Coordinates of C-alpha atoms in Angstrom, one line a residue:
Chain A
M1 CA 20.1 -10.5 -9.5
T2 CA 16.5 -11.1 -7.5
V3 CA 13.4 -11.4 -9.1
E4 CA 10.4 -11.5 -7.8
A5 CA 6.6 -12.3 -8.7
G6 CA 4.6 -8.8 -9.9
R7 CA 1.7 -8.2 -11.3
P8 CA 1.5 -9.2 -14.4
R9 CA 2.8 -6.1 -17.1
G10 CA -0.2 -4.5 -18.3
V11 CA -3.0 -5.9 -15.8
A12 CA -4.9 -3.0 -14.8
L13 CA -4.3 -2.0 -10.7
Y14 CA -7.5 -2.2 -9.2
S15 CA -10.3 -4.6 -9.9
D16 CA -12.8 -3.2 -12.9
V17 CA -15.4 -3.0 -9.7
I18 CA -13.1 -0.9 -7.9
R19 CA -12.3 1.4 -10.8
E20 CA -16.4 1.9 -12.1
R21 CA -17.1 2.0 -8.6
W22 CA -14.3 5.4 -8.2
R23 CA -15.1 6.8 -11.3
R24 CA -19.2 7.1 -11.5
P25 CA -19.9 6.6 -7.5
R26 CA -23.5 5.5 -7.2
Y27 CA -24.4 6.5 -3.4
R28 CA -21.8 9.5 -3.2
G29 CA -24.0 12.8 -1.9
E30 CA -25.6 14.4 0.5
L31 CA -28.8 12.5 2.2
P32 CA -30.7 15.8 3.4
E33 CA -33.1 13.4 5.3
A34 CA -30.7 11.5 7.2
N35 CA -30.8 11.2 10.9
V36 CA -27.8 9.5 11.7
V37 CA -24.1 11.1 10.4
A38 CA -20.4 10.3 11.2
E39 CA -17.6 11.1 10.2
D40 CA -13.9 9.0 10.3
V41 CA -10.2 9.6 9.2
N42 CA -7.4 7.2 8.1
P43 CA -4.4 8.6 10.3
L44 CA -2.2 7.3 8.0
C45 CA -3.0 8.9 4.8
G46 CA -5.7 11.6 6.2
D47 CA -8.5 9.7 4.3
R48 CA -11.8 11.1 5.1
V49 CA -15.0 9.5 5.0
R50 CA -18.6 11.3 6.1
L51 CA -21.3 8.7 5.9
M52 CA -24.8 9.5 6.1
L53 CA -27.6 7.3 6.9
R54 CA -31.6 7.7 7.5
V55 CA -32.6 4.9 10.3
E56 CA -36.3 3.8 10.8
D57 CA -37.7 1.0 12.6
G58 CA -34.3 -0.1 13.3
H59 CA -33.7 -0.3 9.5
V60 CA -31.0 1.6 7.5
R61 CA -33.4 3.3 5.0
A62 CA -31.0 5.4 3.2
A63 CA -27.2 6.0 2.7
R64 CA -24.7 8.1 1.1
F65 CA -21.2 8.9 1.6
L66 CA -19.3 12.0 1.2
G67 CA -15.3 11.5 1.2
D68 CA -11.4 12.7 0.3
S69 CA -10.9 9.5 -0.4
C70 CA -8.4 7.0 -2.7
A71 CA -10.1 4.5 -5.7
I72 CA -10.3 1.7 -3.1
C73 CA -11.6 4.2 0.3
T74 CA -14.7 5.9 -2.4
A75 CA -15.6 2.5 -3.7
A76 CA -15.6 0.5 -0.6
A77 CA -17.6 3.3 0.6
D78 CA -19.9 3.0 -2.5
V79 CA -20.5 -0.6 -2.2
L80 CA -21.0 -0.7 1.6
A81 CA -23.9 2.5 1.1
E82 CA -25.3 -0.1 -0.8
L83 CA -25.1 -2.7 0.7
L84 CA -26.6 -1.2 3.8
E85 CA -29.9 -0.1 2.2
G86 CA -32.5 -1.9 3.7
R87 CA -30.5 -3.7 6.3
A88 CA -31.7 -3.8 9.9
R89 CA -29.2 -2.0 12.2
A90 CA -27.9 -6.0 13.4
A91 CA -27.5 -7.3 9.8
A92 CA -25.9 -3.7 8.5
L93 CA -23.1 -4.1 11.6
A94 CA -22.4 -7.4 10.9
L95 CA -20.7 -6.9 7.8
D96 CA -16.7 -6.7 7.0
A97 CA -13.9 -6.1 5.1
Q98 CA -15.1 -9.5 3.8
A99 CA -17.7 -8.6 2.5
L100 CA -17.0 -5.6 0.8
L101 CA -13.9 -7.4 -1.3
E102 CA -16.1 -9.6 -2.5
R103 CA -18.5 -7.1 -3.7
L104 CA -15.4 -5.5 -4.8
Q105 CA -14.3 -8.2 -6.7
A106 CA -10.5 -7.3 -5.4
E107 CA -7.6 -8.9 -3.2
I108 CA -6.1 -5.8 -1.3
R109 CA -2.6 -5.7 -0.1
P110 CA -2.3 -5.4 3.9
S111 CA -0.7 -1.7 3.4
R112 CA -4.3 -0.5 1.8
L113 CA -6.9 -2.7 4.1
G114 CA -7.4 0.5 6.2
C115 CA -8.7 1.8 3.0
V116 CA -11.6 -0.3 3.2
T117 CA -12.2 -0.8 6.5
L118 CA -12.0 3.0 7.0
P119 CA -15.9 3.7 5.8
L120 CA -16.7 0.4 7.9
A121 CA -15.0 2.1 10.8
V122 CA -17.4 5.3 10.0
L123 CA -20.6 2.7 10.2
R124 CA -20.0 1.3 13.8
R125 CA -19.2 5.4 14.7
A126 CA -22.5 5.7 13.2
L127 CA -24.4 2.9 14.9
G128 CA -22.8 3.7 18.1
A129 CA -21.2 0.0 18.0
E130 CA -18.5 -1.0 20.4
G131 CA -15.0 -2.8 19.1
P132 CA -13.4 -3.2 16.4
V133 CA -14.3 -3.7 12.5
G134 CA -14.4 -7.3 12.2
G135 CA -12.9 -9.1 9.0
P136 CA -9.5 -10.3 7.3
A137 CA -8.2 -6.2 8.1
A138 CA -9.1 -6.9 11.8
R139 CA -5.6 -8.4 12.8
R140 CA -3.7 -5.3 10.5
Chain B
M1 CA 34.1 13.6 -13.4
T2 CA 31.6 10.1 -13.8
P3 CA 28.4 11.3 -12.9
L4 CA 27.3 10.8 -9.2
D5 CA 24.7 8.4 -9.7
E6 CA 26.9 6.5 -12.1
Q7 CA 29.7 6.3 -9.0
T8 CA 27.6 5.9 -6.2
R9 CA 25.2 2.9 -7.7
P10 CA 27.3 -0.3 -7.6
D11 CA 27.5 0.7 -3.2
F12 CA 23.6 0.1 -2.6
P13 CA 22.9 -3.2 -2.8
I14 CA 19.5 -2.9 -2.0
L15 CA 19.4 -1.2 -6.0
E16 CA 19.7 -4.5 -7.4
R17 CA 16.1 -5.5 -6.7
V18 CA 13.6 -5.6 -9.2
V19 CA 9.9 -4.7 -8.2
N20 CA 7.0 -6.4 -10.0
G21 CA 9.3 -7.1 -12.9
R22 CA 10.5 -3.1 -13.3
P23 CA 14.6 -2.3 -11.8
L24 CA 13.5 -1.0 -8.5
A25 CA 13.7 3.2 -8.7
Y26 CA 14.1 3.6 -5.4
L27 CA 12.4 7.9 -5.1
D28 CA 11.7 8.2 -1.2
S29 CA 15.1 8.8 0.4
A30 CA 13.5 11.9 2.1
A31 CA 11.3 9.0 3.9
S32 CA 14.6 7.3 4.3
S33 CA 17.5 6.6 2.4
Q34 CA 19.1 3.3 1.3
K35 CA 22.4 2.2 3.1
P36 CA 25.9 2.0 1.3
R37 CA 27.3 -1.3 1.7
V38 CA 30.0 0.2 3.8
V39 CA 27.3 0.7 6.3
I40 CA 26.0 -2.4 6.2
E41 CA 29.4 -4.0 6.5
A42 CA 30.7 -1.7 9.2
M43 CA 27.7 -2.7 11.1
A44 CA 28.3 -6.4 10.8
R45 CA 31.7 -6.4 11.2
Y46 CA 31.1 -4.3 15.0
Y47 CA 28.7 -7.4 16.0
E48 CA 31.1 -10.3 14.6
R49 CA 34.2 -8.3 16.0
T50 CA 33.4 -6.0 18.4
H51 CA 30.5 -5.6 20.4
A52 CA 30.2 -4.8 24.1
N53 CA 28.8 -2.6 26.3
V54 CA 30.5 1.2 26.3
H55 CA 31.9 3.1 28.8
R56 CA 32.3 1.0 31.9
S57 CA 33.6 -2.2 30.6
I58 CA 37.1 -3.0 31.7
H59 CA 38.1 -5.8 29.0
T60 CA 38.8 -5.5 25.6
L61 CA 35.8 -5.6 23.8
G62 CA 34.2 -3.2 26.0
E63 CA 37.5 -0.5 25.8
E64 CA 37.4 -1.1 21.5
A65 CA 33.3 -0.5 21.4
T66 CA 33.7 2.5 23.7
E67 CA 36.7 4.3 21.2
L68 CA 34.4 3.1 18.1
Y69 CA 31.4 4.9 19.7
E70 CA 33.0 8.1 21.0
A71 CA 35.3 7.8 17.3
A72 CA 31.7 8.0 15.4
R73 CA 31.0 11.2 17.5
D74 CA 34.3 12.9 16.4
R75 CA 33.5 11.8 13.2
V76 CA 29.7 13.7 12.9
Q77 CA 31.0 16.9 14.9
R78 CA 33.6 17.3 11.2
F79 CA 30.7 16.4 9.6
I80 CA 28.4 18.9 10.4
G81 CA 30.9 21.5 11.9
A82 CA 30.7 21.6 15.1
P83 CA 33.5 23.4 17.2
R84 CA 33.4 21.2 19.9
R85 CA 32.7 17.5 20.2
E86 CA 31.1 17.3 24.1
E87 CA 27.8 19.2 21.9
V88 CA 27.4 16.0 19.9
I89 CA 24.8 14.4 21.8
F90 CA 23.3 10.5 20.0
T91 CA 19.6 10.3 20.2
R92 CA 17.3 7.8 18.6
G93 CA 16.8 10.3 16.1
T94 CA 15.1 13.3 14.6
T95 CA 11.8 13.1 16.9
D96 CA 13.8 11.6 19.9
G97 CA 15.8 14.8 19.6
I98 CA 13.1 17.2 19.9
N99 CA 11.0 15.6 22.1
L100 CA 14.2 15.9 24.7
L101 CA 14.3 19.7 23.7
A102 CA 10.9 20.0 24.4
D103 CA 10.8 18.1 28.0
A104 CA 13.9 20.4 28.4
L105 CA 13.3 23.5 27.7
G106 CA 9.3 22.9 28.4
H107 CA 10.5 23.2 31.8
T108 CA 11.4 26.6 31.6
L109 CA 8.6 27.3 30.0
R110 CA 5.8 30.1 32.3
P111 CA 2.5 30.5 31.6
G112 CA 2.1 33.3 29.0
D113 CA 5.5 32.5 26.9
E114 CA 5.0 31.9 23.6
I115 CA 6.7 29.4 21.6
L116 CA 7.2 30.3 17.7
V117 CA 6.9 26.7 15.0
T118 CA 6.1 27.4 11.3
E119 CA 3.2 26.1 9.1
M120 CA 5.3 23.8 7.5
E121 CA 6.2 21.8 10.1
H122 CA 6.9 17.8 10.5
H123 CA 4.2 16.8 13.0
S124 CA 7.5 15.8 14.7
N125 CA 8.8 19.3 15.2
L126 CA 5.2 20.5 16.1
V127 CA 3.2 18.2 18.6
P128 CA 5.9 17.6 20.9
W129 CA 6.1 21.2 21.1
Q130 CA 2.4 21.2 21.6
M131 CA 3.0 19.0 24.6
A132 CA 5.6 21.9 25.8
A133 CA 2.8 24.3 25.6
R134 CA -0.1 22.6 27.1
L135 CA 1.6 21.3 30.2
A136 CA 3.4 25.2 30.9
G137 CA 0.3 26.9 30.0
A138 CA 2.4 28.5 27.2
V139 CA 1.7 29.9 23.3
L140 CA 1.9 28.1 20.5
R141 CA 2.3 30.5 17.6
A142 CA 3.0 29.4 13.6
V143 CA 4.6 31.6 11.4
P144 CA 2.5 31.3 8.3
V145 CA 3.5 29.5 4.7
T146 CA 3.7 31.9 1.2
D147 CA 1.7 31.1 -1.8
E148 CA 4.8 30.7 -3.8
G149 CA 5.8 28.4 -0.2
S150 CA 8.4 29.6 1.5
L151 CA 8.0 31.5 5.0
D152 CA 6.6 34.7 5.4
L153 CA 9.3 36.2 7.3
A154 CA 7.6 39.6 7.5
A155 CA 4.7 37.8 9.6
L156 CA 7.7 36.4 11.7
D157 CA 8.9 39.4 12.5
R158 CA 5.5 40.3 13.8
L159 CA 5.4 37.1 16.0
L160 CA 8.3 37.9 17.7
S161 CA 8.8 39.4 20.7
E162 CA 10.2 39.4 24.2
R163 CA 7.4 36.4 25.1
T164 CA 9.0 34.2 22.3
R165 CA 11.2 31.7 24.2
V166 CA 11.4 28.9 21.6
V167 CA 11.6 29.5 17.9
A168 CA 12.2 26.1 16.1
V169 CA 11.6 25.6 12.9
T170 CA 12.7 23.4 9.8
H171 CA 16.1 23.6 7.3
V172 CA 14.4 21.9 4.6
S173 CA 10.5 21.4 4.4
N174 CA 10.0 17.7 4.1
V175 CA 6.7 18.4 1.4
L176 CA 7.6 21.1 -0.4
G177 CA 11.4 21.0 -0.1
T178 CA 11.4 24.4 0.6
V179 CA 15.6 25.5 2.0
N180 CA 14.7 28.1 4.7
P181 CA 16.9 30.9 5.6
V182 CA 17.6 29.2 9.2
A183 CA 20.7 31.5 9.8
E184 CA 18.5 34.7 9.0
I185 CA 15.2 33.2 10.9
C186 CA 17.8 32.2 14.2
R187 CA 19.4 35.6 14.3
R188 CA 16.3 37.3 14.2
A189 CA 15.0 34.7 16.8
R190 CA 18.1 35.6 19.2
R191 CA 17.6 39.5 18.7
V192 CA 14.4 39.1 21.5
G193 CA 15.9 35.9 23.4
A194 CA 14.5 32.8 22.2
V195 CA 16.2 29.6 22.4
T196 CA 16.3 28.2 18.6
V197 CA 15.7 25.0 17.7
V198 CA 16.3 23.5 13.6
D199 CA 14.6 20.5 12.4
G200 CA 17.4 18.8 10.0
A201 CA 16.1 15.5 9.4
Q202 CA 15.6 16.5 5.5
A203 CA 18.8 19.0 5.4
A204 CA 21.4 16.8 6.6
P205 CA 21.4 14.5 3.5
H206 CA 22.2 17.1 1.2
L207 CA 23.4 20.2 2.9
P208 CA 26.9 21.4 3.5
L209 CA 26.3 21.7 7.5
D210 CA 28.3 23.9 9.6
M211 CA 27.4 24.7 13.2
S212 CA 29.4 27.3 13.8
A213 CA 27.5 29.2 11.2
L214 CA 24.6 28.2 10.9
N215 CA 23.1 30.6 14.4
C216 CA 21.0 27.8 15.6
D217 CA 21.2 27.0 19.5
F218 CA 20.2 23.5 18.8
Y219 CA 20.2 21.2 15.6
V220 CA 18.6 17.6 15.5
F221 CA 18.7 14.9 12.3
S222 CA 18.4 11.6 11.7
G223 CA 20.6 8.6 11.3
H224 CA 18.7 6.8 8.6
K225 CA 17.7 9.7 6.2
V226 CA 22.0 10.3 6.1
L227 CA 22.6 6.9 4.4
G228 CA 23.2 5.9 8.1
P229 CA 20.9 3.5 10.1
T230 CA 18.2 3.0 11.8
G231 CA 17.6 3.8 15.9
I232 CA 20.5 6.7 15.7
G233 CA 20.0 10.9 15.0
V234 CA 21.9 13.2 16.3
L235 CA 21.1 16.5 18.5
W236 CA 23.6 19.2 18.3
G237 CA 24.0 22.0 20.8
R238 CA 26.1 24.9 21.2
R239 CA 28.0 24.1 24.9
E240 CA 26.1 27.2 26.0
A241 CA 22.4 26.0 25.7
L242 CA 23.3 22.7 26.5
E243 CA 24.8 23.8 29.8
R244 CA 21.4 25.6 30.3
L245 CA 19.2 22.6 29.9
E246 CA 18.3 20.3 32.7
P247 CA 18.1 16.7 32.4
T248 CA 14.4 15.0 32.0
R249 CA 16.0 11.5 31.3
G250 CA 17.5 9.5 33.7
G251 CA 19.7 6.4 34.0
G252 CA 23.0 4.9 34.1
E253 CA 25.8 7.0 32.4
M254 CA 23.9 10.4 32.7
I255 CA 24.9 10.7 36.6
R256 CA 28.6 11.6 38.2
E257 CA 27.6 10.0 41.5
V258 CA 24.0 8.6 42.6
W259 CA 23.2 8.6 46.4
I260 CA 19.1 7.5 47.8
D261 CA 17.8 10.8 47.1
R262 CA 19.4 12.5 44.8
A263 CA 22.8 12.3 41.9
D264 CA 25.4 14.7 40.5
W265 CA 24.8 14.6 36.3
N266 CA 27.6 13.7 34.1
D267 CA 29.5 16.4 31.6
L268 CA 28.4 16.3 28.4
P269 CA 27.7 15.5 26.4
W270 CA 27.0 12.3 28.0
R271 CA 24.4 14.1 30.8
F272 CA 21.7 13.6 27.8
E273 CA 22.5 9.7 26.8
P274 CA 21.4 7.9 30.1
G275 CA 21.2 3.7 29.2
T276 CA 23.0 1.7 26.3
P277 CA 23.6 3.9 23.3
P278 CA 22.8 2.5 20.0
I279 CA 26.4 2.1 19.2
A280 CA 26.3 -0.2 16.6
E281 CA 24.0 2.4 14.9
A282 CA 26.5 4.9 15.7
V283 CA 29.6 2.8 14.1
G284 CA 27.4 3.2 11.1
L285 CA 26.3 6.1 11.1
M286 CA 30.2 6.8 11.5
A287 CA 30.8 4.9 8.1
A288 CA 27.5 7.0 6.4
V289 CA 29.6 10.2 6.8
E290 CA 32.4 9.4 5.8
Y291 CA 30.9 8.4 2.8
L292 CA 29.3 11.2 1.6
D293 CA 32.1 13.4 3.2
K294 CA 34.2 11.3 0.4
L295 CA 31.9 12.2 -1.8
G296 CA 31.7 15.9 -1.0
M297 CA 28.8 17.7 0.3
D298 CA 28.3 20.6 -2.2
R299 CA 28.6 17.6 -5.0
V300 CA 25.7 15.8 -3.0
R301 CA 23.9 18.8 -3.0
A302 CA 24.4 19.5 -6.6
H303 CA 23.1 16.7 -7.4
T304 CA 20.3 15.9 -5.9
Q305 CA 19.1 19.6 -6.4
R306 CA 19.4 18.8 -9.9
L307 CA 17.0 16.2 -10.4
A308 CA 14.2 17.5 -7.7
R309 CA 14.4 20.8 -10.3
E310 CA 14.5 18.3 -13.4
A311 CA 11.9 16.3 -11.9
A312 CA 9.9 19.3 -10.5
E313 CA 9.9 21.3 -14.1
A314 CA 9.0 18.3 -16.3
L315 CA 6.2 17.1 -14.2
A316 CA 4.8 21.1 -13.9
A317 CA 4.3 20.5 -18.0
L318 CA 2.1 17.5 -17.8
P319 CA -1.4 18.5 -18.1
G320 CA -3.7 18.3 -14.7
V321 CA -0.3 18.1 -12.9
T322 CA 0.4 20.8 -10.0
V323 CA 4.0 20.6 -8.4
Y324 CA 4.4 22.6 -4.7
G325 CA 7.0 24.4 -3.8
P326 CA 9.0 27.7 -4.4
R327 CA 10.9 27.3 -8.0
E328 CA 14.0 28.4 -6.7
G329 CA 15.8 27.0 -3.3
R330 CA 14.2 23.6 -3.7
G331 CA 15.8 21.0 -1.8
A332 CA 15.9 17.4 -3.2
L333 CA 12.4 16.7 -3.5
V334 CA 8.9 17.1 -5.4
S335 CA 6.1 17.5 -4.0
F336 CA 3.2 16.7 -6.7
A337 CA -0.7 16.6 -7.6
V338 CA -2.5 14.9 -10.2
A339 CA -6.1 16.4 -10.8
G340 CA -8.8 13.7 -10.2
V341 CA -6.3 11.2 -9.1
H342 CA -5.6 10.7 -5.0
P343 CA -1.7 10.7 -3.8
H344 CA -2.6 7.3 -2.7
D345 CA -3.3 5.6 -6.1
V346 CA -0.9 8.0 -7.8
A347 CA 1.6 5.7 -5.7
A348 CA 0.5 2.1 -6.2
F349 CA 0.1 3.2 -9.4
L350 CA 3.9 4.3 -9.7
D351 CA 4.7 1.1 -7.4
Q352 CA 3.2 -1.2 -10.5
E353 CA 6.1 0.2 -12.1
G354 CA 8.7 -0.4 -9.8
I355 CA 8.9 3.2 -8.9
A356 CA 8.8 4.0 -4.8
V357 CA 7.7 7.0 -3.8
R358 CA 5.8 8.5 -0.7
A359 CA 1.6 9.5 -0.8
G360 CA -0.3 11.2 1.5
H361 CA 0.1 13.9 4.2
H362 CA 4.0 13.6 5.2
C363 CA 3.2 13.7 8.5
A364 CA 2.1 17.6 8.1
Q365 CA -1.5 17.9 8.1
P366 CA -1.3 21.8 9.1
L367 CA 0.6 22.7 6.0
M368 CA -2.0 20.3 3.7
R369 CA -4.8 22.6 5.4
R370 CA -2.8 25.5 4.2
L371 CA -2.3 24.1 0.5
G372 CA -6.1 22.9 0.5
V373 CA -5.3 19.3 0.0
V374 CA -5.7 15.7 1.2
G375 CA -2.1 15.2 0.6
T376 CA 0.7 14.9 -2.0
T377 CA 2.7 12.7 -4.0
R378 CA 6.4 13.0 -3.0
A379 CA 9.6 11.8 -4.9
S380 CA 12.9 12.7 -3.4
F381 CA 16.4 12.4 -4.3
S382 CA 19.4 10.5 -3.2
V383 CA 23.0 10.6 -4.5
F384 CA 22.4 7.1 -6.7
N385 CA 19.2 8.5 -8.7
S386 CA 19.2 9.4 -12.2
S387 CA 18.4 11.4 -14.7
D388 CA 16.4 8.4 -16.4
E389 CA 15.0 7.6 -13.2
V390 CA 13.1 11.0 -13.2
A391 CA 12.3 10.2 -16.7
R392 CA 10.9 6.9 -16.0
L393 CA 8.6 9.3 -13.2
V394 CA 7.7 11.5 -15.5
A395 CA 6.2 8.8 -18.0
A396 CA 5.0 7.4 -15.7
V397 CA 2.8 9.9 -14.2
A398 CA 1.8 11.5 -18.3
A399 CA 0.8 8.0 -18.6
L400 CA -1.6 7.6 -15.3
R401 CA -4.7 9.0 -15.4
S402 CA -5.4 6.8 -18.8
A403 CA -4.2 3.8 -17.0
L404 CA -6.4 3.9 -13.7

């Protein structure tokens, strides 16, 4: 029999931050004063994330998201919205998957990295940036 | 008689694997089945002893390879109850077969002609028809799915008209498990003169097939879902229907004689098999259908449908779990949703328990919209799966909401 190393039994599937942000997202909801809105889907799973931003003087003043998405994607969108508020456009676009993973205190297996990068792709679309999302997930 | 799973389990080397500390419960055969040792060994033996290109090699290995490749065709012909061997064309898979048909039939369409699909099609039996319709200026229509997860046959009658040139329908839904009455659908389609195409990807692994009774013009399926290798599929066509098709892919093997400015086509089936075919894969497919025939497809159907029914009933009894698809007439799979938990989180949790399932839109986004969900979680069954594995699945889903 082949025995492979796996996650130790009894350890939760996702990090505490992911579970907390998925169960009780802080930045999920409408943003009526939004002046920048973008949306995208993950073609692999059909997950959809909509990002609403209030951008003034080149800074993100407020951010909210809505989406049909898994726990990882929901938590990633939630911490992204949090990280965005108060950031200048360039600093917002500098956020990458690594930044979200640090905030989520999670290691994500390759097959689920797209769940982390979807909100980042929506952000790039919202801010009219060219090119792919940066960070480790960009290799996939 | 020994239960099918007890009889067959030792034949599948991969089932010895332990995943995340648990014995693998592989409930994803609808995506791709596992391979019995006879398939793996037949392909290895072919490469070790026989391999050469087929049909034009005037040497011993070439002749042996040709013999094996054509023997695979005969074997598949028997497996699907096809009247003639030249009606069996090897493709690269179901998607490839449907694209071949959409290309070839698409060339015969005129603006205003109609292609009729259904709301429960896999993208593979939808997108190629969208492309064909766009090129020809034809119109694509879809038979709706009822709330119970069946095709609305009254709507089918309303949608069929003399403008309908092609009816493309799945035999078994890869999401709902619905076994569609394809013989009846094809009979009605034929009344208006439409060509019928049946996607058998989810049917061929589990149902006894008889092309002479099914009434369709074309039937396609994949090798890798019938315990065979990836990279090969079957397109069966009634000889008269195939004779009417103009090939759309040129190359070696599909011609009789070639000049600089033109060529004559080869006979069936080679007319639709340009280039070097998947020879080792044909050898593996032959071993796979031999294996299934030895088990008996009636027995395979009874076993996998019983497991799907057990799973559907037990999952539906759990609080917060919705099971999709018809109560009666379900194939070898069950799709379900857990309230408040995304299907990918369900699948990730089950993987932690060593249970492999599929989650997401299952390449059937129009059907997901019809069901009003982003995706579902799907457990699908094969000959080697057991009631114990169904019980493991149900227990894990029951524990899921508190565990996440």
